[in-house]
Structures are given as structure tokens and as C-alpha cells.
Amino acid sequence: MKIELTIDPTCNEPKLIIITNEVTDEITEIMKLLSPDSLERVSAYTHRGAKIVEIKNILRIYTENKKVYIQTANGIAEVKLRLYELEEKLNPKQFVRISNSEIVNINAISSIDISKTGTIGVTLNGGIQTYASRRYVAKMKKQLGL
């Protein structure tokens, strides 16, 4: 990939142009990273009321009973966004989808157990145990560099 920078004293606002013959996964990831829509915090709701949660503090995001929840070291809270909406706005270098119903923070993964049957057990900080579905194993391995 080539990177080109042009300094123009008459330019009032930076403008980024991507020129490519096709949209690849790499281009899509770059666009997500540079997007002004990327999330830094999200509103979450518990029985005590609403609170703002920093994205970096989220261990995992999952669905259960048609609701979306985030889990941090401080507990679990519901969010009003859909899982796919969150995935579109999250930094792909920080979060990876491991199943149809779950996204985990890569930085919160403490260990990965790859069994002979093909299932992947994922242990997050705080001893939280979850599993990656076979459908997402290849994507997960690629993002984690395994």
C-alpha cells in the first residue's frame, strides 16, 4: 500500500482520499479506523439507571434473549444498539467477533484453548469463559495473528 501526503496551505480541513481498484477487508478496516463515527463510549443501562461506559473498558458484548449487553470488570449492562451496529463502529484492532452473538475485546483475552474437536475456548480477564463458533474461527485467528 502506498501512502501519499500533500501539504496545501489553502486547505482548511484535512481530506483523506483512498484510491483503489476494489474494496478489500484492509480498506474497510482503514475506513473504520479513520471514521468520525467510531465509538469511544457507549450509553448503558442497569437497574440503577443509565451510565456512560468507555469502549476500552468493555470485556465483551453479547446478545441474550434478544437484548444486547456489555460486560466490564464492574458488571453487566444493557445497550440499546444492535450487535451489528456496534461491530461496525468498533475498532477492529481492539474487538473481534467470535460468534453470531458475541464480540470480545482482544486486549481482555487472557488465554485461548484450541481443542482437537475444533472448538475454541476463550478466557477473558476476570476468569470469564466463552466460546468461539467454528464459523468465526478463521477470522478470529487472522485478527489475533494465530
PDB file of C-alpha atoms in Angstrom:
ATOM      1  CA  MET A   1       0.000   0.000   0.000  1.00  0.00           C
ATOM      2  CA  LYS A   2       1.306   3.439  -0.890  1.00  0.00           C
ATOM      3  CA  ILE A   3       0.732   6.473   1.306  1.00  0.00           C
ATOM      4  CA  GLU A   4       0.932   9.972  -0.096  1.00  0.00           C
ATOM      5  CA  LEU A   5       0.752  13.270   1.803  1.00  0.00           C
ATOM      6  CA  THR A   6       0.255  16.665   0.175  1.00  0.00           C
ATOM      7  CA  ILE A   7       0.657  19.900   2.137  1.00  0.00           C
ATOM      8  CA  ASP A   8      -1.661  22.649   0.870  1.00  0.00           C
ATOM      9  CA  PRO A   9      -1.648  25.962   2.803  1.00  0.00           C
ATOM     10  CA  THR A  10      -5.096  26.821   1.388  1.00  0.00           C
ATOM     11  CA  CYS A  11      -6.678  23.676   2.822  1.00  0.00           C
ATOM     12  CA  ASN A  12      -8.907  24.469   5.826  1.00  0.00           C
ATOM     13  CA  GLU A  13      -9.898  20.924   6.716  1.00  0.00           C
ATOM     14  CA  PRO A  14      -7.931  17.690   6.182  1.00  0.00           C
ATOM     15  CA  LYS A  15      -9.352  15.430   3.481  1.00  0.00           C
ATOM     16  CA  LEU A  16      -8.493  11.766   3.059  1.00  0.00           C
ATOM     17  CA  ILE A  17      -8.918  10.105  -0.343  1.00  0.00           C
ATOM     18  CA  ILE A  18      -8.498   6.373  -0.881  1.00  0.00           C
ATOM     19  CA  ILE A  19      -7.899   5.296  -4.474  1.00  0.00           C
ATOM     20  CA  THR A  20      -8.238   1.574  -5.103  1.00  0.00           C
ATOM     21  CA  ASN A  21      -9.391  -0.881  -7.758  1.00  0.00           C
ATOM     22  CA  GLU A  22     -11.513  -2.831  -5.230  1.00  0.00           C
ATOM     23  CA  VAL A  23     -12.711  -2.608  -1.648  1.00  0.00           C
ATOM     24  CA  THR A  24     -10.784  -5.180   0.372  1.00  0.00           C
ATOM     25  CA  ASP A  25     -11.003  -6.109   4.054  1.00  0.00           C
ATOM     26  CA  GLU A  26      -7.885  -3.994   4.630  1.00  0.00           C
ATOM     27  CA  ILE A  27      -9.511  -0.917   3.040  1.00  0.00           C
ATOM     28  CA  THR A  28     -12.688  -1.472   5.054  1.00  0.00           C
ATOM     29  CA  GLU A  29     -10.672  -1.679   8.302  1.00  0.00           C
ATOM     30  CA  ILE A  30      -8.787   1.517   7.464  1.00  0.00           C
ATOM     31  CA  MET A  31     -12.062   3.306   6.761  1.00  0.00           C
ATOM     32  CA  LYS A  32     -13.474   2.137  10.112  1.00  0.00           C
ATOM     33  CA  LEU A  33     -10.380   3.325  11.960  1.00  0.00           C
ATOM     34  CA  LEU A  34     -10.492   6.763  10.379  1.00  0.00           C
ATOM     35  CA  SER A  35     -14.244   7.198  10.549  1.00  0.00           C
ATOM     36  CA  PRO A  36     -15.546  10.012  12.767  1.00  0.00           C
ATOM     37  CA  ASP A  37     -18.371   7.626  13.696  1.00  0.00           C
ATOM     38  CA  SER A  38     -16.089   5.279  15.631  1.00  0.00           C
ATOM     39  CA  LEU A  39     -17.150   4.822  19.229  1.00  0.00           C
ATOM     40  CA  GLU A  40     -15.196   5.944  22.275  1.00  0.00           C
ATOM     41  CA  ARG A  41     -18.010   5.432  24.783  1.00  0.00           C
ATOM     42  CA  VAL A  42     -21.491   3.986  24.842  1.00  0.00           C
ATOM     43  CA  SER A  43     -24.607   4.535  26.942  1.00  0.00           C
ATOM     44  CA  ALA A  44     -25.551   1.515  29.030  1.00  0.00           C
ATOM     45  CA  TYR A  45     -28.473   0.790  31.310  1.00  0.00           C
ATOM     46  CA  THR A  46     -28.754  -1.175  34.542  1.00  0.00           C
ATOM     47  CA  HIS A  47     -31.482  -1.450  37.182  1.00  0.00           C
ATOM     48  CA  ARG A  48     -29.807   1.585  38.810  1.00  0.00           C
ATOM     49  CA  GLY A  49     -30.164   3.774  35.713  1.00  0.00           C
ATOM     50  CA  ALA A  50     -28.042   4.922  32.776  1.00  0.00           C
ATOM     51  CA  LYS A  51     -24.275   5.235  32.720  1.00  0.00           C
ATOM     52  CA  ILE A  52     -21.550   6.016  30.198  1.00  0.00           C
ATOM     53  CA  VAL A  53     -19.033   3.221  29.575  1.00  0.00           C
ATOM     54  CA  GLU A  54     -15.665   3.753  27.905  1.00  0.00           C
ATOM     55  CA  ILE A  55     -15.241   1.323  24.988  1.00  0.00           C
ATOM     56  CA  LYS A  56     -11.742   0.375  26.182  1.00  0.00           C
ATOM     57  CA  ASN A  57     -13.274  -0.937  29.458  1.00  0.00           C
ATOM     58  CA  ILE A  58     -15.614  -3.404  27.726  1.00  0.00           C
ATOM     59  CA  LEU A  59     -14.567  -7.048  28.055  1.00  0.00           C
ATOM     60  CA  ARG A  60     -17.279  -8.450  25.822  1.00  0.00           C
ATOM     61  CA  ILE A  61     -20.526  -7.580  24.064  1.00  0.00           C
ATOM     62  CA  TYR A  62     -23.146 -10.280  23.699  1.00  0.00           C
ATOM     63  CA  THR A  63     -26.804 -10.939  22.965  1.00  0.00           C
ATOM     64  CA  GLU A  64     -29.186 -12.823  25.186  1.00  0.00           C
ATOM     65  CA  ASN A  65     -32.983 -13.003  24.932  1.00  0.00           C
ATOM     66  CA  LYS A  66     -32.973 -10.534  22.011  1.00  0.00           C
ATOM     67  CA  LYS A  67     -31.151  -7.872  24.067  1.00  0.00           C
ATOM     68  CA  VAL A  68     -27.557  -6.655  23.753  1.00  0.00           C
ATOM     69  CA  TYR A  69     -25.353  -6.497  26.847  1.00  0.00           C
ATOM     70  CA  ILE A  70     -21.866  -5.243  27.583  1.00  0.00           C
ATOM     71  CA  GLN A  71     -19.712  -6.744  30.293  1.00  0.00           C
ATOM     72  CA  THR A  72     -16.973  -4.812  32.065  1.00  0.00           C
ATOM     73  CA  ALA A  73     -14.948  -5.596  35.168  1.00  0.00           C
ATOM     74  CA  ASN A  74     -17.654  -3.707  37.096  1.00  0.00           C
ATOM     75  CA  GLY A  75     -20.617  -5.737  35.853  1.00  0.00           C
ATOM     76  CA  ILE A  76     -23.144  -6.162  33.058  1.00  0.00           C
ATOM     77  CA  ALA A  77     -25.361  -3.522  31.479  1.00  0.00           C
ATOM     78  CA  GLU A  78     -27.775  -3.388  28.556  1.00  0.00           C
ATOM     79  CA  VAL A  79     -27.175  -1.230  25.475  1.00  0.00           C
ATOM     80  CA  LYS A  80     -29.798  -0.088  23.002  1.00  0.00           C
ATOM     81  CA  LEU A  81     -27.686  -0.621  19.877  1.00  0.00           C
ATOM     82  CA  ARG A  82     -27.759  -3.878  17.916  1.00  0.00           C
ATOM     83  CA  LEU A  83     -24.682  -6.113  17.858  1.00  0.00           C
ATOM     84  CA  TYR A  84     -24.001  -5.445  14.169  1.00  0.00           C
ATOM     85  CA  GLU A  85     -24.256  -1.669  14.749  1.00  0.00           C
ATOM     86  CA  LEU A  86     -21.649  -1.875  17.493  1.00  0.00           C
ATOM     87  CA  GLU A  87     -19.404  -4.101  15.369  1.00  0.00           C
ATOM     88  CA  GLU A  88     -19.475  -1.550  12.527  1.00  0.00           C
ATOM     89  CA  LYS A  89     -18.330   1.225  14.868  1.00  0.00           C
ATOM     90  CA  LEU A  90     -15.748  -0.664  16.947  1.00  0.00           C
ATOM     91  CA  ASN A  91     -12.038  -0.637  16.199  1.00  0.00           C
ATOM     92  CA  PRO A  92     -11.239  -3.987  14.501  1.00  0.00           C
ATOM     93  CA  LYS A  93      -7.776  -3.928  16.080  1.00  0.00           C
ATOM     94  CA  GLN A  94      -9.401  -3.926  19.538  1.00  0.00           C
ATOM     95  CA  PHE A  95     -12.521  -6.100  19.088  1.00  0.00           C
ATOM     96  CA  VAL A  96     -13.174  -9.384  17.315  1.00  0.00           C
ATOM     97  CA  ARG A  97     -16.447 -11.140  16.625  1.00  0.00           C
ATOM     98  CA  ILE A  98     -16.265 -14.732  17.858  1.00  0.00           C
ATOM     99  CA  SER A  99     -19.849 -15.864  17.179  1.00  0.00           C
ATOM    100  CA  ASN A 100     -23.194 -14.640  15.869  1.00  0.00           C
ATOM    101  CA  SER A 101     -23.992 -13.448  19.365  1.00  0.00           C
ATOM    102  CA  GLU A 102     -20.675 -12.206  20.780  1.00  0.00           C
ATOM    103  CA  ILE A 103     -17.820  -9.748  20.279  1.00  0.00           C
ATOM    104  CA  VAL A 104     -14.814  -9.717  22.622  1.00  0.00           C
ATOM    105  CA  ASN A 105     -12.128  -7.179  23.434  1.00  0.00           C
ATOM    106  CA  ILE A 106      -8.840  -8.572  22.106  1.00  0.00           C
ATOM    107  CA  ASN A 107      -6.950  -6.827  24.921  1.00  0.00           C
ATOM    108  CA  ALA A 108      -9.087  -8.653  27.507  1.00  0.00           C
ATOM    109  CA  ILE A 109      -8.246 -12.149  26.250  1.00  0.00           C
ATOM    110  CA  SER A 110      -6.078 -13.890  28.831  1.00  0.00           C
ATOM    111  CA  SER A 111      -5.947 -17.323  27.159  1.00  0.00           C
ATOM    112  CA  ILE A 112      -7.256 -19.317  24.227  1.00  0.00           C
ATOM    113  CA  ASP A 113      -7.828 -23.069  24.327  1.00  0.00           C
ATOM    114  CA  ILE A 114      -7.920 -24.731  20.917  1.00  0.00           C
ATOM    115  CA  SER A 115      -9.301 -28.253  21.274  1.00  0.00           C
ATOM    116  CA  LYS A 116      -8.932 -31.183  18.907  1.00  0.00           C
ATOM    117  CA  THR A 117     -12.666 -31.035  18.144  1.00  0.00           C
ATOM    118  CA  GLY A 118     -12.256 -27.595  16.593  1.00  0.00           C
ATOM    119  CA  THR A 119     -13.891 -25.508  19.283  1.00  0.00           C
ATOM    120  CA  ILE A 120     -12.029 -22.559  20.702  1.00  0.00           C
ATOM    121  CA  GLY A 121     -12.478 -21.655  24.350  1.00  0.00           C
ATOM    122  CA  VAL A 122     -11.708 -18.030  25.144  1.00  0.00           C
ATOM    123  CA  THR A 123     -10.911 -16.900  28.680  1.00  0.00           C
ATOM    124  CA  LEU A 124     -11.166 -13.180  29.358  1.00  0.00           C
ATOM    125  CA  ASN A 125      -9.733 -11.159  32.234  1.00  0.00           C
ATOM    126  CA  GLY A 126     -11.601 -11.928  35.439  1.00  0.00           C
ATOM    127  CA  GLY A 127     -11.986 -15.613  34.509  1.00  0.00           C
ATOM    128  CA  ILE A 128     -14.887 -15.059  32.104  1.00  0.00           C
ATOM    129  CA  GLN A 129     -15.176 -18.142  29.872  1.00  0.00           C
ATOM    130  CA  THR A 130     -16.791 -18.086  26.421  1.00  0.00           C
ATOM    131  CA  TYR A 131     -16.513 -19.967  23.126  1.00  0.00           C
ATOM    132  CA  ALA A 132     -15.887 -19.027  19.508  1.00  0.00           C
ATOM    133  CA  SER A 133     -18.122 -20.632  16.897  1.00  0.00           C
ATOM    134  CA  ARG A 134     -16.474 -22.537  14.051  1.00  0.00           C
ATOM    135  CA  ARG A 135     -17.808 -20.011  11.556  1.00  0.00           C
ATOM    136  CA  TYR A 136     -15.686 -17.233  13.106  1.00  0.00           C
ATOM    137  CA  VAL A 137     -12.526 -19.212  13.930  1.00  0.00           C
ATOM    138  CA  ALA A 138     -10.636 -18.254  10.749  1.00  0.00           C
ATOM    139  CA  LYS A 139     -11.472 -14.556  11.123  1.00  0.00           C
ATOM    140  CA  MET A 140     -10.552 -14.638  14.790  1.00  0.00           C
ATOM    141  CA  LYS A 141      -7.213 -16.355  14.128  1.00  0.00           C
ATOM    142  CA  LYS A 142      -6.411 -13.780  11.435  1.00  0.00           C
ATOM    143  CA  GLN A 143      -7.176 -10.829  13.715  1.00  0.00           C
ATOM    144  CA  LEU A 144      -5.186 -12.344  16.579  1.00  0.00           C
ATOM    145  CA  GLY A 145      -2.280 -13.371  14.370  1.00  0.00           C
ATOM    146  CA  LEU A 146      -2.554 -17.087  15.225  1.00  0.00           C
TER     147      LEU A 146
END
